[in-house]
Tab-separated table of C-alpha atoms in Angstrom:
chain	number	residue	atom	x	y	z
Q	1	UNK	CA	-11.342	-11.961	7.446
Q	2	UNK	CA	-9.254	-10.344	10.138
Q	3	UNK	CA	-7.028	-8.051	8.109
Q	4	UNK	CA	-5.087	-6.631	11.027
Q	5	UNK	CA	-4.046	-9.669	12.992
Q	6	UNK	CA	-5.467	-10.806	16.313
Q	7	UNK	CA	-8.481	-9.462	18.113
Q	8	UNK	CA	-8.456	-5.879	19.307
Q	9	UNK	CA	-6.739	-5.636	22.695
Q	10	UNK	CA	-8.540	-2.412	23.642
Q	11	UNK	CA	-5.531	-0.095	23.427
Q	12	UNK	CA	-5.698	3.133	21.430
Q	13	UNK	CA	-3.364	5.565	19.711
Q	14	UNK	CA	-3.392	9.151	18.488
Q	15	UNK	CA	-4.106	10.460	14.999
Q	16	UNK	CA	-0.403	11.184	14.498
Q	17	UNK	CA	0.416	7.504	15.053
Q	18	UNK	CA	-2.452	6.575	12.735
Q	19	UNK	CA	-0.881	8.877	10.113
Q	20	UNK	CA	2.304	6.796	10.326
Q	21	UNK	CA	0.373	3.529	10.060
Q	22	UNK	CA	-1.521	4.675	6.973
Q	23	UNK	CA	1.644	5.959	5.289
Q	24	UNK	CA	3.422	2.649	5.912
Q	25	UNK	CA	0.443	0.653	4.716
Q	26	UNK	CA	0.094	2.580	1.447
Q	27	UNK	CA	3.706	3.262	0.505
Q	28	UNK	CA	5.304	-0.099	-0.146
Q	29	UNK	CA	7.546	-1.721	-2.688
Q	30	UNK	CA	5.029	-0.819	-5.389
Q	31	UNK	CA	6.235	2.786	-5.242
Q	32	UNK	CA	9.490	1.649	-6.862
Q	33	UNK	CA	7.574	0.527	-9.968
Q	34	UNK	CA	5.957	3.921	-10.536
Q	35	UNK	CA	8.915	5.721	-12.212
Q	36	UNK	CA	8.944	3.355	-15.188
Q	37	UNK	CA	5.202	3.809	-15.675
Q	38	UNK	CA	5.652	7.589	-15.553
Q	39	UNK	CA	8.414	7.400	-18.133
Q	40	UNK	CA	6.297	5.307	-20.502
Q	41	UNK	CA	3.116	7.390	-20.220
Q	42	UNK	CA	4.621	10.847	-19.767
Q	43	UNK	CA	5.019	13.115	-16.773
Q	44	UNK	CA	1.799	15.095	-17.243
Q	45	UNK	CA	-0.364	12.012	-17.782
Q	46	UNK	CA	1.289	10.332	-14.796
Q	47	UNK	CA	0.688	13.309	-12.504
Q	48	UNK	CA	-2.962	13.605	-13.528
Q	49	UNK	CA	-3.730	9.881	-13.345
Q	50	UNK	CA	-2.067	9.498	-9.938
Q	51	UNK	CA	-4.105	12.454	-8.678
Q	52	UNK	CA	-7.260	10.677	-9.859
Q	53	UNK	CA	-6.172	7.484	-8.096
Q	54	UNK	CA	-5.612	9.451	-4.907
Q	55	UNK	CA	-9.029	11.096	-5.174
Q	56	UNK	CA	-10.913	7.847	-5.875
Q	57	UNK	CA	-9.031	6.073	-3.083
Q	58	UNK	CA	-10.054	8.800	-0.642
Q	59	UNK	CA	-13.696	8.596	-1.730
Q	60	UNK	CA	-13.794	4.817	-1.300
Q	61	UNK	CA	-12.167	5.175	2.128
Q	62	UNK	CA	-15.124	7.328	3.160
Q	63	UNK	CA	-17.447	4.582	1.896
Q	64	UNK	CA	-15.764	2.001	4.118
Q	65	UNK	CA	-15.783	4.308	7.130
Q	66	UNK	CA	-19.527	4.802	6.631
Q	67	UNK	CA	-19.997	1.031	6.319
Q	68	UNK	CA	-18.019	0.519	9.543
Q	69	UNK	CA	-20.267	3.000	11.334
Q	70	UNK	CA	-23.438	1.292	10.072
Q	71	UNK	CA	-22.031	-2.131	10.986
Q	72	UNK	CA	-21.404	-0.910	14.536
Q	73	UNK	CA	-24.999	0.307	14.666
Q	74	UNK	CA	-26.310	-3.027	13.371
Q	75	UNK	CA	-24.309	-5.000	15.921
Q	76	UNK	CA	-25.415	-2.687	18.725
Q	77	UNK	CA	-29.039	-3.710	18.105
Q	78	UNK	CA	-29.362	-7.519	18.466
Q	79	UNK	CA	-32.667	-7.602	16.581
Q	80	UNK	CA	-30.994	-6.641	13.271
Q	81	UNK	CA	-27.553	-8.195	13.754
Q	82	UNK	CA	-27.978	-10.670	10.909
Q	83	UNK	CA	-27.207	-10.657	7.166
Q	84	UNK	CA	-29.273	-7.768	5.826
Q	85	UNK	CA	-29.598	-9.378	2.407
Q	86	UNK	CA	-30.346	-12.912	3.633
Q	87	UNK	CA	-34.029	-12.483	2.827
Q	88	UNK	CA	-34.881	-9.756	0.368
Q	89	UNK	CA	-38.583	-10.362	0.954
Q	90	UNK	CA	-38.435	-9.778	4.700
Q	91	UNK	CA	-40.254	-6.633	5.878
Q	92	UNK	CA	-38.083	-3.633	6.674
Q	93	UNK	CA	-39.133	-1.508	9.652
Q	94	UNK	CA	-40.284	2.025	8.829
Q	95	UNK	CA	-37.694	3.341	11.193
Q	96	UNK	CA	-34.601	1.711	12.571
Q	97	UNK	CA	-35.924	2.689	15.991
Q	98	UNK	CA	-39.214	0.745	15.630
Q	99	UNK	CA	-39.237	-1.729	18.518
Q	100	UNK	CA	-35.447	-1.518	18.741
Q	101	UNK	CA	-32.828	-0.100	20.988
Q	102	UNK	CA	-31.195	3.155	19.931
Q	103	UNK	CA	-28.381	2.135	17.534
Q	104	UNK	CA	-24.842	3.310	18.230
Q	105	UNK	CA	-23.102	4.516	15.089
Q	106	UNK	CA	-19.808	5.275	16.853
Q	107	UNK	CA	-16.933	3.121	15.589
Q	108	UNK	CA	-16.127	1.496	18.924
Q	109	UNK	CA	-16.112	-2.148	17.834
Q	110	UNK	CA	-13.694	-3.369	15.208
Q	111	UNK	CA	-15.757	-4.914	12.433
Q	112	UNK	CA	-13.496	-6.347	9.748
Q	113	UNK	CA	-14.472	-6.046	6.112
Q	114	UNK	CA	-15.168	-9.786	5.926
Q	115	UNK	CA	-17.687	-9.458	8.746
Q	116	UNK	CA	-19.217	-6.410	7.081
Q	117	UNK	CA	-19.613	-8.429	3.884
Q	118	UNK	CA	-21.472	-11.080	5.906
Q	119	UNK	CA	-23.735	-8.455	7.481
Q	120	UNK	CA	-24.534	-6.481	4.350
Q	121	UNK	CA	-24.192	-8.980	1.491
Q	122	UNK	CA	-25.489	-12.253	2.893
Q	123	UNK	CA	-23.998	-15.718	2.570
Q	124	UNK	CA	-23.289	-15.764	-1.169
Q	125	UNK	CA	-21.915	-12.219	-1.191
Q	126	UNK	CA	-19.721	-13.050	1.783
Q	127	UNK	CA	-18.219	-16.071	0.024
Q	128	UNK	CA	-17.612	-14.129	-3.190
Q	129	UNK	CA	-15.963	-11.381	-1.180
Q	130	UNK	CA	-13.706	-13.929	0.534
Q	131	UNK	CA	-12.640	-15.312	-2.844
Q	132	UNK	CA	-11.820	-11.845	-4.169
Q	133	UNK	CA	-9.799	-10.982	-1.064
Q	134	UNK	CA	-7.932	-14.291	-1.270
Q	135	UNK	CA	-6.915	-13.592	-4.866
Q	136	UNK	CA	-5.899	-10.013	-4.062
Q	137	UNK	CA	-3.875	-10.855	-0.963
Q	138	UNK	CA	-2.228	-13.853	-2.617
Q	139	UNK	CA	-1.066	-11.633	-5.473
Q	140	UNK	CA	0.017	-8.920	-3.038
Q	141	UNK	CA	2.075	-11.364	-0.971
Q	142	UNK	CA	3.515	-12.922	-4.144
Q	143	UNK	CA	4.828	-9.493	-5.194
Q	144	UNK	CA	6.660	-9.052	-1.903
Q	145	UNK	CA	7.777	-12.680	-1.934
Q	146	UNK	CA	9.509	-12.097	-5.259
Q	147	UNK	CA	10.644	-8.511	-4.877
Q	148	UNK	CA	12.335	-8.604	-1.473
Q	149	UNK	CA	14.424	-11.802	-1.896
Q	150	UNK	CA	15.347	-10.735	-5.436
Q	151	UNK	CA	16.482	-7.310	-4.182
Q	152	UNK	CA	18.741	-8.892	-1.564
Q	153	UNK	CA	20.003	-11.358	-4.166
Q	154	UNK	CA	21.211	-8.460	-6.322
Q	155	UNK	CA	23.799	-7.510	-3.694
Q	156	UNK	CA	24.901	-11.103	-3.088
Q	157	UNK	CA	27.783	-12.684	-5.016
Q	158	UNK	CA	26.739	-15.265	-7.618
Q	159	UNK	CA	28.328	-18.057	-5.624
Q	160	UNK	CA	27.909	-17.971	-1.853
Q	161	UNK	CA	28.984	-20.452	0.755
Q	162	UNK	CA	27.726	-20.949	4.284
Q	163	UNK	CA	30.391	-23.064	5.929
Q	164	UNK	CA	30.744	-26.230	3.845
Q	165	UNK	CA	27.502	-25.549	1.953
Q	166	UNK	CA	27.826	-24.003	-1.501
Q	167	UNK	CA	24.805	-21.987	-2.663
Q	168	UNK	CA	24.420	-21.044	-6.311
Q	169	UNK	CA	23.118	-17.683	-7.496
Q	170	UNK	CA	19.676	-19.119	-8.266
Q	171	UNK	CA	19.358	-21.069	-5.011
Q	172	UNK	CA	20.216	-18.043	-2.871
Q	173	UNK	CA	16.851	-16.537	-3.880
Q	174	UNK	CA	15.017	-19.389	-2.126
Q	175	UNK	CA	17.218	-19.021	0.940
Q	176	UNK	CA	16.253	-15.358	1.208
Q	177	UNK	CA	12.615	-16.248	0.550
Q	178	UNK	CA	12.689	-18.669	3.491
Q	179	UNK	CA	14.292	-16.059	5.742
Q	180	UNK	CA	11.701	-13.493	4.653
Q	181	UNK	CA	8.870	-15.918	5.457
Q	182	UNK	CA	10.230	-16.748	8.917
Q	183	UNK	CA	10.679	-13.062	9.780
Q	184	UNK	CA	7.294	-12.030	8.378
Q	185	UNK	CA	5.112	-14.699	10.000
Q	186	UNK	CA	5.166	-13.376	13.612
Q	187	UNK	CA	3.940	-9.983	12.413
Q	188	UNK	CA	0.931	-11.655	10.793
Q	189	UNK	CA	-0.190	-12.619	14.309
Q	190	UNK	CA	-0.088	-9.087	15.741
Q	191	UNK	CA	-2.451	-6.131	15.476
Q	192	UNK	CA	-1.531	-2.539	14.669
Q	193	UNK	CA	-1.468	-1.440	18.318
Q	194	UNK	CA	1.274	-3.954	19.143
Q	195	UNK	CA	3.463	-2.861	16.219
Q	196	UNK	CA	3.324	0.885	16.913
Q	197	UNK	CA	7.046	1.398	17.481
Q	198	UNK	CA	7.971	-0.960	14.656
Q	199	UNK	CA	5.717	1.067	12.340
Q	200	UNK	CA	7.415	4.323	13.368
Q	201	UNK	CA	10.881	2.834	12.776
Q	202	UNK	CA	9.738	1.396	9.446
Q	203	UNK	CA	8.422	4.776	8.310
Q	204	UNK	CA	11.716	6.432	9.262
Q	205	UNK	CA	13.770	3.868	7.329
Q	206	UNK	CA	11.403	4.008	4.355
Q	207	UNK	CA	11.508	7.797	4.183
Q	208	UNK	CA	15.283	7.837	4.511
Q	209	UNK	CA	15.480	5.395	1.594
Q	210	UNK	CA	13.010	7.236	-0.629
Q	211	UNK	CA	14.341	10.702	0.032
Q	212	UNK	CA	17.897	9.371	-0.169
Q	213	UNK	CA	17.191	8.181	-3.708
Q	214	UNK	CA	15.666	11.543	-4.587
Q	215	UNK	CA	18.639	13.471	-3.177
Q	216	UNK	CA	21.143	11.299	-5.053
Q	217	UNK	CA	19.224	11.842	-8.292
Q	218	UNK	CA	18.936	15.602	-7.731
Q	219	UNK	CA	22.704	15.753	-7.211
Q	220	UNK	CA	23.147	13.697	-10.373
Q	221	UNK	CA	20.903	16.107	-12.319
Q	222	UNK	CA	22.709	19.159	-10.908
Q	223	UNK	CA	25.968	17.875	-12.381
Q	224	UNK	CA	24.643	18.700	-15.839
Q	225	UNK	CA	22.977	15.395	-16.714
Q	226	UNK	CA	19.447	16.790	-16.949
Q	227	UNK	CA	17.391	15.106	-19.665
Q	228	UNK	CA	14.035	16.458	-20.875
Q	229	UNK	CA	11.228	13.950	-20.430
Q	230	UNK	CA	10.718	11.482	-23.248
Q	231	UNK	CA	6.960	12.162	-23.211
Q	232	UNK	CA	4.627	14.619	-21.549
Q	233	UNK	CA	1.507	12.699	-22.549
Q	234	UNK	CA	1.701	9.302	-24.254
Q	235	UNK	CA	-1.496	7.258	-24.212
Q	236	UNK	CA	0.330	4.310	-25.781
Q	237	UNK	CA	2.189	3.975	-22.484
Q	238	UNK	CA	-0.948	4.297	-20.366
Q	239	UNK	CA	-1.346	0.518	-19.807
Q	240	UNK	CA	2.094	0.462	-18.127
Q	241	UNK	CA	1.123	3.431	-15.956
Q	242	UNK	CA	-2.247	1.911	-15.091
Q	243	UNK	CA	-0.700	-1.389	-14.047
Q	244	UNK	CA	1.734	0.159	-11.554
Q	245	UNK	CA	-0.635	2.874	-10.273
Q	246	UNK	CA	-3.899	1.066	-9.685
Q	247	UNK	CA	-2.869	-0.126	-6.202
Q	248	UNK	CA	-0.791	2.944	-5.349
Q	249	UNK	CA	-3.206	4.090	-2.612
Q	250	UNK	CA	-4.511	0.688	-1.515
Q	251	UNK	CA	-5.173	0.451	2.211
Q	252	UNK	CA	-8.895	-0.270	2.351
Q	253	UNK	CA	-8.682	-3.905	3.460
Q	254	UNK	CA	-6.934	-2.887	6.700
Q	255	UNK	CA	-9.004	0.172	7.594
Q	256	UNK	CA	-10.961	-1.462	10.474
Q	257	UNK	CA	-7.722	-2.362	12.226
Q	258	UNK	CA	-6.360	1.173	11.792
Q	259	UNK	CA	-9.447	3.295	12.411
Q	260	UNK	CA	-11.074	1.554	15.377
Q	261	UNK	CA	-8.195	2.124	17.876
Q	262	UNK	CA	-7.862	5.866	17.055
Q	263	UNK	CA	-8.745	7.648	20.267
Q	264	UNK	CA	-10.356	10.652	18.544
Q	265	UNK	CA	-12.134	10.196	15.231
Q	266	UNK	CA	-13.456	13.734	14.837
Q	267	UNK	CA	-10.913	14.626	12.140
Q	268	UNK	CA	-10.592	11.223	10.522
Q	269	UNK	CA	-11.385	12.460	7.012
Q	270	UNK	CA	-8.803	15.219	7.373
Q	271	UNK	CA	-6.326	12.566	8.546
Q	272	UNK	CA	-6.784	10.474	5.414
Q	273	UNK	CA	-6.848	13.515	3.153
Q	274	UNK	CA	-3.553	14.782	4.570
Q	275	UNK	CA	-2.003	11.321	4.429
Q	276	UNK	CA	-3.013	10.717	0.821
Q	277	UNK	CA	-1.802	14.177	-0.225
Q	278	UNK	CA	1.569	13.569	1.446
Q	279	UNK	CA	1.855	10.183	-0.256
Q	280	UNK	CA	0.891	11.742	-3.589
Q	281	UNK	CA	3.644	14.368	-3.288
Q	282	UNK	CA	6.141	11.644	-2.359
Q	283	UNK	CA	5.208	9.586	-5.433
Q	284	UNK	CA	5.383	12.598	-7.750
Q	285	UNK	CA	8.769	13.708	-6.415
Q	286	UNK	CA	10.205	10.209	-6.791
Q	287	UNK	CA	8.890	9.750	-10.343
Q	288	UNK	CA	9.646	13.194	-11.761
Q	289	UNK	CA	13.252	13.159	-10.555
Q	290	UNK	CA	13.679	9.646	-11.976
Q	291	UNK	CA	12.327	10.639	-15.394
Q	292	UNK	CA	14.451	13.785	-15.585
Q	293	UNK	CA	17.594	11.829	-14.689
Q	294	UNK	CA	17.211	8.538	-16.571
Q	295	UNK	CA	14.209	8.937	-18.885
Q	296	UNK	CA	16.214	8.989	-22.129
Q	297	UNK	CA	18.901	6.520	-21.092
Q	298	UNK	CA	19.138	3.482	-23.382
Q	299	UNK	CA	21.551	1.311	-21.382
Q	300	UNK	CA	19.339	-1.743	-20.620
Q	301	UNK	CA	20.567	-2.640	-17.127
Q	302	UNK	CA	22.685	-1.263	-14.330
Q	303	UNK	CA	25.408	-3.722	-13.410
Q	304	UNK	CA	25.979	-4.426	-9.686
Q	305	UNK	CA	29.279	-2.562	-9.684
Q	306	UNK	CA	30.433	0.990	-10.541
Q	307	UNK	CA	29.448	1.832	-14.075
Q	308	UNK	CA	27.248	4.032	-16.267
Q	309	UNK	CA	23.583	4.619	-15.376
Q	310	UNK	CA	20.820	2.722	-17.151
Q	311	UNK	CA	17.255	3.286	-18.276
Q	312	UNK	CA	14.557	3.238	-15.611
Q	313	UNK	CA	14.204	-0.320	-14.376
Q	314	UNK	CA	11.016	-2.214	-13.495
Q	315	UNK	CA	12.012	-1.666	-9.879
Q	316	UNK	CA	13.630	1.753	-9.506
Q	317	UNK	CA	15.966	0.580	-6.767
Q	318	UNK	CA	18.052	-1.308	-9.342
Q	319	UNK	CA	18.943	2.013	-11.006
Q	320	UNK	CA	21.273	2.594	-8.056
Q	321	UNK	CA	23.314	-0.570	-8.524
Q	322	UNK	CA	26.093	1.460	-10.181
Q	323	UNK	CA	25.709	4.417	-7.834
Q	324	UNK	CA	29.457	5.138	-7.587
Q	325	UNK	CA	29.390	6.795	-10.993
Q	326	UNK	CA	26.768	9.304	-9.833
């Protein structure tokens, strides 16, 4: 499973560029579902649980980095470059250096997680891993395939015409889905090095959008519309929080494509720690401002024209449909 596109072209980038890549990879459309989960479970429970998710995500990142290092060592010694669990009864050398070349644990070769599964887990483990990744990535792509066309549809009139062709409100979703697919496909055939400038532009646009929403809400709150949170801790709402938070720091499947080209890996753990902490603060700021502004609102939906605000939507972006009233 090549999770980062084509084969590595040998180019590298700095840790600051890697910081951008990681931020873009982690912070996606799922961030817009967090405010509703926070509102259901309570601000305190949301802050604590998201901190735990950040911590566990960081720990598992270190696991994968260690596995990448060991995989590089295995592949650097031809004698052991085979599935390590293919024969549990095979003798294991007393030392990895017995009758072998000195292994190289430096992460110089990009070993994707699918290849690592083949090395460490054997044939059956590799196939099970492929099935799990297929299910995960299919669901992940399905989320974007629904969310992005539906978001664009919200700002499109119910009846749209392209020349002589009339497109109904429901059909326009599939038009946008087709456009999204055509635009997305070329990027599936590129690695992270070749999308460096696109990633930087994407991060700028994403941050402008996120912080723009926060600034609008802070202005809205400052006009005297502050509402105390509905809950501080509400375990009845924890399932909603769990569902939108569990993937909030997911980036592990693409780590080989991000880490291998970094030109200096001495501070790689500090890089991920700083990135995850920045992402955590971004999530918390977005959710807390949303809860304080709209947490007690009972209006079910925000209409796509100037009007009163509504309760926190499944996707927070739809709370700004009636932004003129703010």
